Coordinates of C-alpha atoms and ligand atoms in Angstrom, one line a residue:
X157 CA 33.3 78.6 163.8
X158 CA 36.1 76.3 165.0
X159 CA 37.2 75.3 161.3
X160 CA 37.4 78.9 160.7
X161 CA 41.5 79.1 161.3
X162 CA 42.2 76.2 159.0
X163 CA 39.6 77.3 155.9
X164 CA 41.6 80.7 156.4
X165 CA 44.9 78.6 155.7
X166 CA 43.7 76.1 153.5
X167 CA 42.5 79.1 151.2
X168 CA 45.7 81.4 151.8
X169 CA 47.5 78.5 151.0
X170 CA 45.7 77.5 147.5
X171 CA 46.0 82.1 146.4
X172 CA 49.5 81.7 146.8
X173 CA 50.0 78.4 145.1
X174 CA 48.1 79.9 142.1
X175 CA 49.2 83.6 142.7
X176 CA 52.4 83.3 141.1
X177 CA 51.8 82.8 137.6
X178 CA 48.6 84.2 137.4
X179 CA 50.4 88.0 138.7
X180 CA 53.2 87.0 136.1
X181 CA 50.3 86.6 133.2
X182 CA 48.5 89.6 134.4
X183 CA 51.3 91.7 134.4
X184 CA 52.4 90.4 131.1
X185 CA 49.2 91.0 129.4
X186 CA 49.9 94.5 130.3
X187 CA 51.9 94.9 127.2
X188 CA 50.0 96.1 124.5
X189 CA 50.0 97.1 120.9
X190 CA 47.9 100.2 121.9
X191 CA 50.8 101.2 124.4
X192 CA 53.5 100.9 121.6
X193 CA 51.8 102.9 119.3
X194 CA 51.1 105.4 121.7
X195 CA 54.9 105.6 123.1
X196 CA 57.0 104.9 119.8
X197 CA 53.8 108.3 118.2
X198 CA 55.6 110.5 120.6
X199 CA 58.5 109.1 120.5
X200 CA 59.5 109.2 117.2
X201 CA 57.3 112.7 116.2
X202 CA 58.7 116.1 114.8
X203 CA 58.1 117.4 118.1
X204 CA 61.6 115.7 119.2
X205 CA 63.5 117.1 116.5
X206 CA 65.2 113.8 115.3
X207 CA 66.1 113.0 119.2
X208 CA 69.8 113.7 118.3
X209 CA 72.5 114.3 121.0
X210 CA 73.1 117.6 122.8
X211 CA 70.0 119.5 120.5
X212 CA 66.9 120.2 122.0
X213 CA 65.6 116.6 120.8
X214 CA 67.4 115.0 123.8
X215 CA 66.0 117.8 126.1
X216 CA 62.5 116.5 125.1
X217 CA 63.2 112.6 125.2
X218 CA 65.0 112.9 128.3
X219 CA 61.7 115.0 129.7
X220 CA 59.3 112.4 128.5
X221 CA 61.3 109.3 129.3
X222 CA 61.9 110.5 133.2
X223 CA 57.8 111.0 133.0
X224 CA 57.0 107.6 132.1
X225 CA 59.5 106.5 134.1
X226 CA 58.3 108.6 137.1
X227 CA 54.4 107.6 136.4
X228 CA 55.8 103.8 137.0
X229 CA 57.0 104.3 140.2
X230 CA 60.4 103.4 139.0
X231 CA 63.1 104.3 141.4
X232 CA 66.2 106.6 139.6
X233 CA 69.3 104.8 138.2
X234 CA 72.1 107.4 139.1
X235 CA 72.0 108.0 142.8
X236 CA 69.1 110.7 143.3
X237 CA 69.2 111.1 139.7
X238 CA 67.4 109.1 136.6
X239 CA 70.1 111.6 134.1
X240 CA 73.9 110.5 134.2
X241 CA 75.8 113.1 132.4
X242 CA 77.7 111.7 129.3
X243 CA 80.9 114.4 128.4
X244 CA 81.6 114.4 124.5
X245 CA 83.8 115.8 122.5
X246 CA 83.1 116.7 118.7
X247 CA 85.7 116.4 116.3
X248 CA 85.5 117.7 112.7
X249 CA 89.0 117.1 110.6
X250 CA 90.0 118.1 107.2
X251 CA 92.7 116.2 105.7
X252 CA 94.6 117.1 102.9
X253 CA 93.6 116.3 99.2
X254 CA 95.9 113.6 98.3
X255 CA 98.2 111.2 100.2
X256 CA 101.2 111.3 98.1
X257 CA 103.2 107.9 98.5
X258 CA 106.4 106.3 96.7
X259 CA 106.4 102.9 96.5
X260 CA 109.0 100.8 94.3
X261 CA 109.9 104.3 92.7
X262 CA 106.3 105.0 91.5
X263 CA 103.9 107.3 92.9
X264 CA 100.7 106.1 92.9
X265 CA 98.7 109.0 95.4
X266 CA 95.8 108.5 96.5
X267 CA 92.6 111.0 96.6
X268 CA 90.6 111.9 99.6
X269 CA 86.9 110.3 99.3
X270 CA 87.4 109.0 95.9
X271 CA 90.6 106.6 97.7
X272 CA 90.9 107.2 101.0
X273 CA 89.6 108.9 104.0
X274 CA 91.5 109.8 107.3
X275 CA 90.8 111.2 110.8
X276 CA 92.3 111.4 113.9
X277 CA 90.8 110.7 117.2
X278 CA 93.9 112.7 118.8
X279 CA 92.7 116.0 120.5
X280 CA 95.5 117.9 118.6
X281 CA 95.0 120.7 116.0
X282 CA 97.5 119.7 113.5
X283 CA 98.8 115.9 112.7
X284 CA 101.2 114.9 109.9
X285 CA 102.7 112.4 108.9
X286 CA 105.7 113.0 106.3
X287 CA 107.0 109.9 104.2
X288 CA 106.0 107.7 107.1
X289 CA 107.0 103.9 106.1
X290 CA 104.1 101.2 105.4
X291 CA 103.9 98.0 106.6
X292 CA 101.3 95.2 105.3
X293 CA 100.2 93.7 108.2
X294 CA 97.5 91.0 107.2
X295 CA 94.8 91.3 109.2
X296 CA 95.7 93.4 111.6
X297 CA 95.0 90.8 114.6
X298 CA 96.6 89.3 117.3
X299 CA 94.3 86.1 118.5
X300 CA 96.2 84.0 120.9
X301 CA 93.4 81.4 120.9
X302 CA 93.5 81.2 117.2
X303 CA 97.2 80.5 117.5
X304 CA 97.5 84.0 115.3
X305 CA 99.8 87.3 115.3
X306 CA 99.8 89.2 112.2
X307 CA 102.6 91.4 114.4
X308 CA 104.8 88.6 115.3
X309 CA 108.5 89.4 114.0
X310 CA 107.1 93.1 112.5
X311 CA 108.7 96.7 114.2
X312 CA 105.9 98.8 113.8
X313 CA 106.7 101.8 115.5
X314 CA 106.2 104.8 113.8
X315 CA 105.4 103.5 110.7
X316 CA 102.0 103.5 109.2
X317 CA 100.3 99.5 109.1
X318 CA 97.7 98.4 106.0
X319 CA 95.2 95.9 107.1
X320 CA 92.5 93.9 105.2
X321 CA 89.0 93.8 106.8
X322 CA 87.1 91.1 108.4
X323 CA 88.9 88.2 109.9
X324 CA 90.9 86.0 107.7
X325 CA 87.8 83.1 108.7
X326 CA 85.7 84.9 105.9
X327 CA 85.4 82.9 102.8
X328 CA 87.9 80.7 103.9
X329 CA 85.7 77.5 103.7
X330 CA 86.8 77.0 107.4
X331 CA 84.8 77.1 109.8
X332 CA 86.9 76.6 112.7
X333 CA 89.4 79.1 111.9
X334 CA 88.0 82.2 113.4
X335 CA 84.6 81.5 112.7
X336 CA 84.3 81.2 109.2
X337 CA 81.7 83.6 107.6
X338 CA 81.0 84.9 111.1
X339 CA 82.7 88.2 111.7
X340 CA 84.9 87.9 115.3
X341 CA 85.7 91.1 117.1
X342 CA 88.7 90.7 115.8
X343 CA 86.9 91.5 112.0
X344 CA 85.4 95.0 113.4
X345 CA 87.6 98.4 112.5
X346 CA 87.4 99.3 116.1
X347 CA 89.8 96.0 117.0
X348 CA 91.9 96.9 114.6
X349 CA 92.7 100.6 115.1
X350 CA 92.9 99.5 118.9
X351 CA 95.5 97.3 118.6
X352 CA 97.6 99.1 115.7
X353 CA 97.8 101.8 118.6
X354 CA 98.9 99.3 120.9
X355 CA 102.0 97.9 118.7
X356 CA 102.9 101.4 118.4
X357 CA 102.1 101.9 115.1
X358 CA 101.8 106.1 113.6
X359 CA 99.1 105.2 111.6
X360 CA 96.6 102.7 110.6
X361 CA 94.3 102.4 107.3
X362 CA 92.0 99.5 106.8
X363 CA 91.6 98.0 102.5
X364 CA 87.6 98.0 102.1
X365 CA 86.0 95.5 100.7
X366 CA 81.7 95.9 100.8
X367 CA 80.8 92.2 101.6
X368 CA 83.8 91.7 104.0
X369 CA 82.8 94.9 105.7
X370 CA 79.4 94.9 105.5
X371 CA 78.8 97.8 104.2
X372 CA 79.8 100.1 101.0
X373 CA 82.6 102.6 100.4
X374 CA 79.9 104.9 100.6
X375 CA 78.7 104.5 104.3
X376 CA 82.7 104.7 104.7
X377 CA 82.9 108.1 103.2
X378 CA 80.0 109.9 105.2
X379 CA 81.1 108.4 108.3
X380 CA 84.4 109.5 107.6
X381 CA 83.4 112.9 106.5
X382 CA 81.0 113.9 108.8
X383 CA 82.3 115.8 112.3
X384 CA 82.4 112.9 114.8
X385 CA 81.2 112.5 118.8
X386 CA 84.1 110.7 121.3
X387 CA 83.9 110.8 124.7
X388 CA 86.2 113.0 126.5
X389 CA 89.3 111.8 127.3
X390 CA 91.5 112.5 129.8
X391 CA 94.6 112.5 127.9
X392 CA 93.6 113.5 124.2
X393 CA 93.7 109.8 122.9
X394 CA 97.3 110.1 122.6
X395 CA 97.0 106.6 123.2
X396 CA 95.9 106.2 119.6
X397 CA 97.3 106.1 116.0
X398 CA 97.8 109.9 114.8
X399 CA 96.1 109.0 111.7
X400 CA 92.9 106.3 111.2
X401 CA 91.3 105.8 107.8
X402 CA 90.3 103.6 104.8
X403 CA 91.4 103.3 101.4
X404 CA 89.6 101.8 99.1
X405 CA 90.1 97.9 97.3
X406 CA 91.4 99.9 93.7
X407 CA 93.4 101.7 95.6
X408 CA 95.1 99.1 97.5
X409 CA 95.5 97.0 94.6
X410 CA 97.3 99.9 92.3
X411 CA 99.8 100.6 95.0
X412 CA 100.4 96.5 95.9
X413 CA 101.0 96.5 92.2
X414 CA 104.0 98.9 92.3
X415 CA 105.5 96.3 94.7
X416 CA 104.4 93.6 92.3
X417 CA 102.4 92.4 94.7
X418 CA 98.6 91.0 93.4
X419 CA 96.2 92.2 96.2
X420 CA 94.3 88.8 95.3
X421 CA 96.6 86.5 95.9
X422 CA 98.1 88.7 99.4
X423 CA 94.5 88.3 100.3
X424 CA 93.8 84.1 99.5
X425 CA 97.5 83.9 101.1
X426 CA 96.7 86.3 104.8
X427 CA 93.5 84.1 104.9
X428 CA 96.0 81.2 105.6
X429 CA 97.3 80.2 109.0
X430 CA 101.1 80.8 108.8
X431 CA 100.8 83.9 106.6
X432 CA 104.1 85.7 107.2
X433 CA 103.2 89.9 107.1
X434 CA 105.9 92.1 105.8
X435 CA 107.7 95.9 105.5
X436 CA 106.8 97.3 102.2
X437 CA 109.1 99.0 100.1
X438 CA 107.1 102.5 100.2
X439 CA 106.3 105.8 102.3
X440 CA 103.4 107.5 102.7
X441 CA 102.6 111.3 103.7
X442 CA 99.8 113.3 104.6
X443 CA 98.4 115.9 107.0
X444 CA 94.7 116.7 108.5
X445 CA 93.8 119.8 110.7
X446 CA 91.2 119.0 113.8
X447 CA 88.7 121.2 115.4
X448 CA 87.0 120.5 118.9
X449 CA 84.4 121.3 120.7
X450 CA 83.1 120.0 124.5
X451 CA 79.7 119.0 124.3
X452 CA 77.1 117.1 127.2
X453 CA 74.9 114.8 126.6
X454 CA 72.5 112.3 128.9
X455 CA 72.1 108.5 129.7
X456 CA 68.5 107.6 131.4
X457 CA 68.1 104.9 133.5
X458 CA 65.5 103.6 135.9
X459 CA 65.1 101.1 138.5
X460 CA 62.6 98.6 140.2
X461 CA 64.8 97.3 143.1
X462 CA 65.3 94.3 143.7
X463 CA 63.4 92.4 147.1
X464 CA 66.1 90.7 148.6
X465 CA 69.0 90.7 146.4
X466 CA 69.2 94.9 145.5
X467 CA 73.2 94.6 144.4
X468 CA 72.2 92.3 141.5
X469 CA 70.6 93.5 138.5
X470 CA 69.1 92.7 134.7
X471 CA 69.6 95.5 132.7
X472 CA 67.6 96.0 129.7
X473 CA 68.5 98.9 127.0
X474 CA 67.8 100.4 123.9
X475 CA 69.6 103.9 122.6
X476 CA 67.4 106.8 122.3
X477 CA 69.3 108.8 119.8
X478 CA 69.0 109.1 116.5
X479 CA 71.0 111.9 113.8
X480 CA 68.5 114.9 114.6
X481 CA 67.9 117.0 111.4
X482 CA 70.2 116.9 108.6
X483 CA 69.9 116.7 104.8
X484 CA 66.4 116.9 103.4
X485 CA 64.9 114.0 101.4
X486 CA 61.9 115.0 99.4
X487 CA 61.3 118.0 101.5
X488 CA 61.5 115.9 105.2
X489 CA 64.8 116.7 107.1
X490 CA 63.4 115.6 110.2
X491 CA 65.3 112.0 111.3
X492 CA 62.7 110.7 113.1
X493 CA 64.0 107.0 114.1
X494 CA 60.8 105.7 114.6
X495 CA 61.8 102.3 113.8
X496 CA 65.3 103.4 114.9
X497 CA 65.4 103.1 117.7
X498 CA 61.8 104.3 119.1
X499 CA 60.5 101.1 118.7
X500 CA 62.8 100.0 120.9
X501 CA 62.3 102.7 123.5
X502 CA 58.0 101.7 123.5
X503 CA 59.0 98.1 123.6
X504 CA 61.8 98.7 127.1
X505 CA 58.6 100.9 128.4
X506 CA 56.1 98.7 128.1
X507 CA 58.5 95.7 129.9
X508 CA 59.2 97.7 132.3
X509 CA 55.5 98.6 133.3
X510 CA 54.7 94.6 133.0
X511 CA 57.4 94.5 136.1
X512 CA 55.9 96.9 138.3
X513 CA 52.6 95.8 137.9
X514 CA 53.5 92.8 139.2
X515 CA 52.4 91.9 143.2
X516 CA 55.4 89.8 143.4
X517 CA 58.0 91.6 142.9
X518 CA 61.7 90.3 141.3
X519 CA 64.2 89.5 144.0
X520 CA 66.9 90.9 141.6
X521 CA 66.7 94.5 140.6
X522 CA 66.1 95.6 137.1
X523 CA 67.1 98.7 135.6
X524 CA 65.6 100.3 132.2
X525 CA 68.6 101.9 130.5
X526 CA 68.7 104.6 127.5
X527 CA 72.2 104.9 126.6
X528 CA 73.0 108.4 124.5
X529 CA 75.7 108.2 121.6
X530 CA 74.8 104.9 120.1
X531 CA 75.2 106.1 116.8
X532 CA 77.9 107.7 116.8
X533 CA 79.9 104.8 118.3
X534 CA 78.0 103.4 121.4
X535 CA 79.4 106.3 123.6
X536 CA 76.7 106.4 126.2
X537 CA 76.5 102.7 126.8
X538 CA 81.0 102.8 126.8
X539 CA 80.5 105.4 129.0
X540 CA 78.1 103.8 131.9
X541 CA 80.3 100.4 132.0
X542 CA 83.0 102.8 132.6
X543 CA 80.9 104.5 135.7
X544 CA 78.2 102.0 136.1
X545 CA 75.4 102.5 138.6
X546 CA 75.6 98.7 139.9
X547 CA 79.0 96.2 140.2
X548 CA 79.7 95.0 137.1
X549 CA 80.5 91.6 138.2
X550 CA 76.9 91.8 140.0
X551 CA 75.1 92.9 136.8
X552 CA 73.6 89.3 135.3
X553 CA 72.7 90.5 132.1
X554 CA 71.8 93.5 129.1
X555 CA 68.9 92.5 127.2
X556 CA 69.2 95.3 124.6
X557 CA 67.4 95.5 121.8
X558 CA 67.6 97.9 118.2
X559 CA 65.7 98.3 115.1
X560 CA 62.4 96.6 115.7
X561 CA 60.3 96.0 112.9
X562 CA 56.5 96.3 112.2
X563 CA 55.5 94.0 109.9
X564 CA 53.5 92.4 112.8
X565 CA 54.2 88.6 114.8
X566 CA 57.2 86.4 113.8
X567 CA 57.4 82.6 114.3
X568 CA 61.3 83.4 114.4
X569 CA 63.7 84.9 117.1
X570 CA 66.5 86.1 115.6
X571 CA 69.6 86.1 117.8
X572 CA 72.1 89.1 116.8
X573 CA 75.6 87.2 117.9
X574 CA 74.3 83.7 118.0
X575 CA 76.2 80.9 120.0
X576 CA 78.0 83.7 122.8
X577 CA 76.1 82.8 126.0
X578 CA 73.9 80.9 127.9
X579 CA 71.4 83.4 127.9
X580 CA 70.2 81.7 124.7
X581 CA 68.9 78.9 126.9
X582 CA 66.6 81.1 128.8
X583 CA 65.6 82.5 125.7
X584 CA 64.9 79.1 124.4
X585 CA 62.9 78.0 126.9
X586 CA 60.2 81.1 126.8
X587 CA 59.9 81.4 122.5
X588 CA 59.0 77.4 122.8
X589 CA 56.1 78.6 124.9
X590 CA 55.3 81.2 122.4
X591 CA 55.2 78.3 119.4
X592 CA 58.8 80.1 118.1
X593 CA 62.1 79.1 117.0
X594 CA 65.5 80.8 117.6
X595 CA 67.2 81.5 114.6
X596 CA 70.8 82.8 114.2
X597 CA 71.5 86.2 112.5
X598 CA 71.3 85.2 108.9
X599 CA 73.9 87.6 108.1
X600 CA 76.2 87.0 110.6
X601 CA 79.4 88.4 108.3
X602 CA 78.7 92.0 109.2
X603 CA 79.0 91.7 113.1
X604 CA 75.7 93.1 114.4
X605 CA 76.3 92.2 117.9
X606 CA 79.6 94.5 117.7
X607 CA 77.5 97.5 116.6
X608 CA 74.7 97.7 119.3
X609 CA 74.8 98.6 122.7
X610 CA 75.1 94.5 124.4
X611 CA 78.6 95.0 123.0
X612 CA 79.7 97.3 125.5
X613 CA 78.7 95.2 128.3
X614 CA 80.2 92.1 126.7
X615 CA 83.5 94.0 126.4
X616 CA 83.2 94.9 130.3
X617 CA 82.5 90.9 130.9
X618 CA 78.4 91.1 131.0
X619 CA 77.0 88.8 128.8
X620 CA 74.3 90.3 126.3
X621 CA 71.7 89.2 124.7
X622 CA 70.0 91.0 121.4
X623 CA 67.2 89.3 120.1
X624 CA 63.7 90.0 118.1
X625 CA 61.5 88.9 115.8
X626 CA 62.8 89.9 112.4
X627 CA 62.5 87.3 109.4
X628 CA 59.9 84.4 109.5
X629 CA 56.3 86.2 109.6
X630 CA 53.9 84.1 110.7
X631 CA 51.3 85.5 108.5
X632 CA 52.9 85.5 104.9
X633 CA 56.3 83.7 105.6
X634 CA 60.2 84.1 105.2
X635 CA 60.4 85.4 101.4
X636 CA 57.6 87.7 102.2
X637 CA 59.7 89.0 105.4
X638 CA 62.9 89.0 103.7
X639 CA 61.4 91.5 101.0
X640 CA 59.9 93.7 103.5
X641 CA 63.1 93.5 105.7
X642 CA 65.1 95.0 102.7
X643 CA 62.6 97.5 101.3
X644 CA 62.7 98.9 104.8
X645 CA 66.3 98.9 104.8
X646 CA 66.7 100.6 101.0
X647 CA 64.4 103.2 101.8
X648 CA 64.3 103.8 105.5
X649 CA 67.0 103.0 107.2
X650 CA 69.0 106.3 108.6
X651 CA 66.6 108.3 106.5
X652 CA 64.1 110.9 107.4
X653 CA 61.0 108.4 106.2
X654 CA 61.9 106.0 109.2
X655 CA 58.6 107.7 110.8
X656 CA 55.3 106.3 111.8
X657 CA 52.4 105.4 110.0
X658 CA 49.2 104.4 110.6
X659 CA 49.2 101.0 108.8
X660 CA 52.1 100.0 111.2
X661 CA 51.4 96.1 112.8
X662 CA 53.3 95.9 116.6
X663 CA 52.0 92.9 117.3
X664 CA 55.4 91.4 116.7
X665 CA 57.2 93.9 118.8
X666 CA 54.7 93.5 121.7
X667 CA 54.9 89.6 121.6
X668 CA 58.9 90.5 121.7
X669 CA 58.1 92.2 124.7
X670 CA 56.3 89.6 126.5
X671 CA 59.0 87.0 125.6
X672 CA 62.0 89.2 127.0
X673 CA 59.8 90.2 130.2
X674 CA 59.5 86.6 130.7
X675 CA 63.3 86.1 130.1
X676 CA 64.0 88.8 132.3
X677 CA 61.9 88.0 135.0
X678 CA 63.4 84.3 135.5
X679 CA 66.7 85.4 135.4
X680 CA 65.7 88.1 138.1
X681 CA 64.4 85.3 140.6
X682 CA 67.4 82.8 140.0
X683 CA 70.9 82.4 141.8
X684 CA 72.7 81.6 138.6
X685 CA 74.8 84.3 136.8
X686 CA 74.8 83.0 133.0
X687 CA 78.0 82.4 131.4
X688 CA 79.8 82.9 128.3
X689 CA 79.4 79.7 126.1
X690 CA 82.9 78.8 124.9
X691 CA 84.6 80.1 121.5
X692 CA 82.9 83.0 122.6
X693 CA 85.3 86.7 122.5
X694 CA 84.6 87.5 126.2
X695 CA 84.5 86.1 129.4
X696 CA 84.1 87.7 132.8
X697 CA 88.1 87.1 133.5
Ligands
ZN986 ZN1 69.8 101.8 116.4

């Protein structure tokens, strides 16, 4: 009986040396394909109506995520509340017909959708611009650390300002200026009609171009068209340009022309440091009307507190909206998102079970968060770093995540943004252990990691990390994957057939999910506060 005392300790003392990762694998193996297809089923079924904002699709989502989250024993995100109210505005403009201009005694007008498209994020009913001067100003960018200003020496005010897209790195067979092929913030239409606005400039209208962009003239013209969601400002974006818009290359080129100007050569000439902008000799007019109308819509977030330090958090995220029901292809109009983004939502779900199954719990905290709006502009996730739940400078990281395929397990990690932060480390260190490789966006030209939700905390200083399995499968290889990956896109992607089926494989996405648990979970018991990695866009300054 005497040796009783120490057996006790020697025993206590050999759980707890082995406790640790065995509750960390237990809790892992949680995650299951079984779960996914159970959560992205609902998820992504006609009963939520396409899951589009301010419909009765987000009264449903919201519904069911607060159940799951409640069934977890997660603690609410927004005070006594798991819902923070999101205010939006809709805007719907119709501009006039043509936009007549004269330019070196010519008039070469320009035709809405066929040549341009316009909108105004100003809340005001009526905007015109009447033979407004143009000014050719390159890129459009002002990048200290790339010792360029394509405003230096220009008076912009109230004049209208033409610049190309992308960064003048693309194509330029430099990779150090900018970063060659891969798009900089500076590339993305939001920089630019941010900082036209800031040099004072009426108007702003970027030239198109589909591989600079990304995308074709087409996805221009039905974002264009289509009514739009802001937030709701407090002083009707008069802060902005009175008019945004597009034209497209032709149309560029035919009015550069009457200044006997070849597009081609402004373009191989703006690429160049040094490249001087300039006034054109031409005016350009045209009007829009604007009609509003207030709207509310819903973040969700969750949280499993943190056991020592509650102020710090990892926030993971993925959007649950999607575009609702709209126009009918082959009889469907229901936009179910399944891949987009309800994938996502089963995959955040099923981490954020793993963590409150585990006995030891993180010493950070770590909220779930489902951001409204990120379709139409990343609204819900601009809108919580604007009126975030936990200190910004205290929140370590967003692992957010979009657009998960099902194709089944990668031996590939594809990082969306390669080579911004040290989070890539972490991440590193955890797909070694699951026998895979990181691989940078393949097509990092179209800035990805400016069009999801890590964006918006990278803006407000938080580094982001977006990262999945998406092009090496580990059953039938890359050309296999690559083939899949664009079938999928061609005939699903922001279409009413990105829906379940039955022959789905999640193995991939749940192996995603039990590498970014892991990721999450070390950063949550760590001191460290990853940084930006330099030639980076952001920094916490
Ligand atoms: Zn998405």
């Amino acid at each position: 009986m005497k040796y009783t005392f120490p057996l006790i300790s020697l025993l206590s003392w050999m759980f707890l040396a082995g406790c640790s990762s065995h509750d960390v694998q237990q809790a892992e193996n949680s995650i299951t394909t079984t779960d996914l297809v159970r959560q992205v089923k609902t998820l992504a079924s006609d009963a939520f109506m396409g899951r589009k904002p301010c419909t009765a699709g987000e009264d449903s989502v919201m519904a069911y995520l607060k159940r799951e989250f409640t069934r977890m024993g997660l603690k609410p995100g927004f005070g006594d509340s798991y819902f923070q109210e999101v205010p939006l505005v809709e805007v719907t403009c119709q501009p006039s017909e043509r936009m007549t201009i004269v330019s070196g005694g010519q008039h070469p007008d320009l035709k809405y959708i066929d040549d341009f498209v316009v909108f105004s994020k100003r809340i005001q009913e009526n905007t015109s611009l009447d033979k407004v001067p143009l000014v050719f100003a390159g890129f459009g960018i002002v990048a200290p650390e790339y010792n360029r200003n394509d405003y230096a020496g220009l008076d912009v005010k109230g004049k209208v300002v033409l610049v190309l897209v992308n960064d003048p790195g693309y194509d330029s067979g430099d990779s150090t200026y900018f970063k060659g092929n891969t798009m900089t913030y500076y590339g993305r239409w939001t920089y630019k009609y941010e900082e036209a606005a800031r040099q004072g400039a009426r108007g702003v209208l970027i030239v198109h171009e589909t591989p600079q962009a990304g995308y074709p003239w087409s996805v221009v013209v039905s974002g264009a068209t289509a009514s739009k969601f802001y937030l709701q400002p407090n002083n009707g974006y008069l802060d902005r340009c009175e008019v945004e818009g597009w034209i497209t290359r032709d149309a560029a080129a035919k009015l550069f022309a009457t200044q006997n100007q070849n597009l081609d050569s402004l373009i191989v000439a703006a690429r160049k440091p040094g490249f001087i902008p300039f006034e054109m000799n031409a005016a350009m007019s045209v009007s829009m009307t604007s009609e509003f109308s207030n709207k509310l819509s819903h973040n969700i977030m969750a949280v499993l507190p943190g056991t020592t330090r509650q102020e710090e958090v990892i926030i993971y995220s993925g959007h649950w909206d999607h575009f609702g029901v709209g126009t009918p292809l082959n009889g469907d109009s229901i936009y179910n998102g399944a891949v987009d983004n309800g994938t996502t939502l089963a995959w955040m779900l099923e981490i954020a079970e793993a963590f409150t199954l585990l006995k030891e719990k993180p010493e950070r905290s770590i909220a779930f968060f489902a951001p409204t709006g990120e379709e139409q502009g990343l609204l819900g996730s601009a809108w919580y770093v604007e009126h975030p739940s936990f200190d910004l400078s205290k929140t370590v990281a967003n692992i957010n995540n979009d657009l998960m395929l099902y194709f089944g397990r990668m031996k590939d990690v594809m990082v969306t943004g390669y080579g911004q932060s040290e989070l890539e480390d972490y991440l590193k260190e955890f797909a070694d252990q699951q026998d895979r490789y990181i691989l940078p966006d393949p097509n990092p030209e179209t800035g990805m990691y400016f069009r999801g939700d890590q964006f918006s905390f990278a803006k407000a200083g938080v580094p982001g990390l977006y990262a999945r399995g998406n092009c090496d499968s580990r059953a039938h290889g890359r050309e296999w994957m690559h083939l899949k990956e664009k079938e999928w896109l061609a005939g699903n992607y922001h279409k009413p057939t990105d829906q379940y089926e039955d022959y789905w494989d999640l193995s991939g996405v749940a192996e995603d999910a039990r590498l970014l648990f892991r990721v999450g979970l070390k950063l949550a018991n760590e001191k460290a506060f990853p940084a930006w990695k330099a030639g980076s866009e952001f920094s916490r300054e």
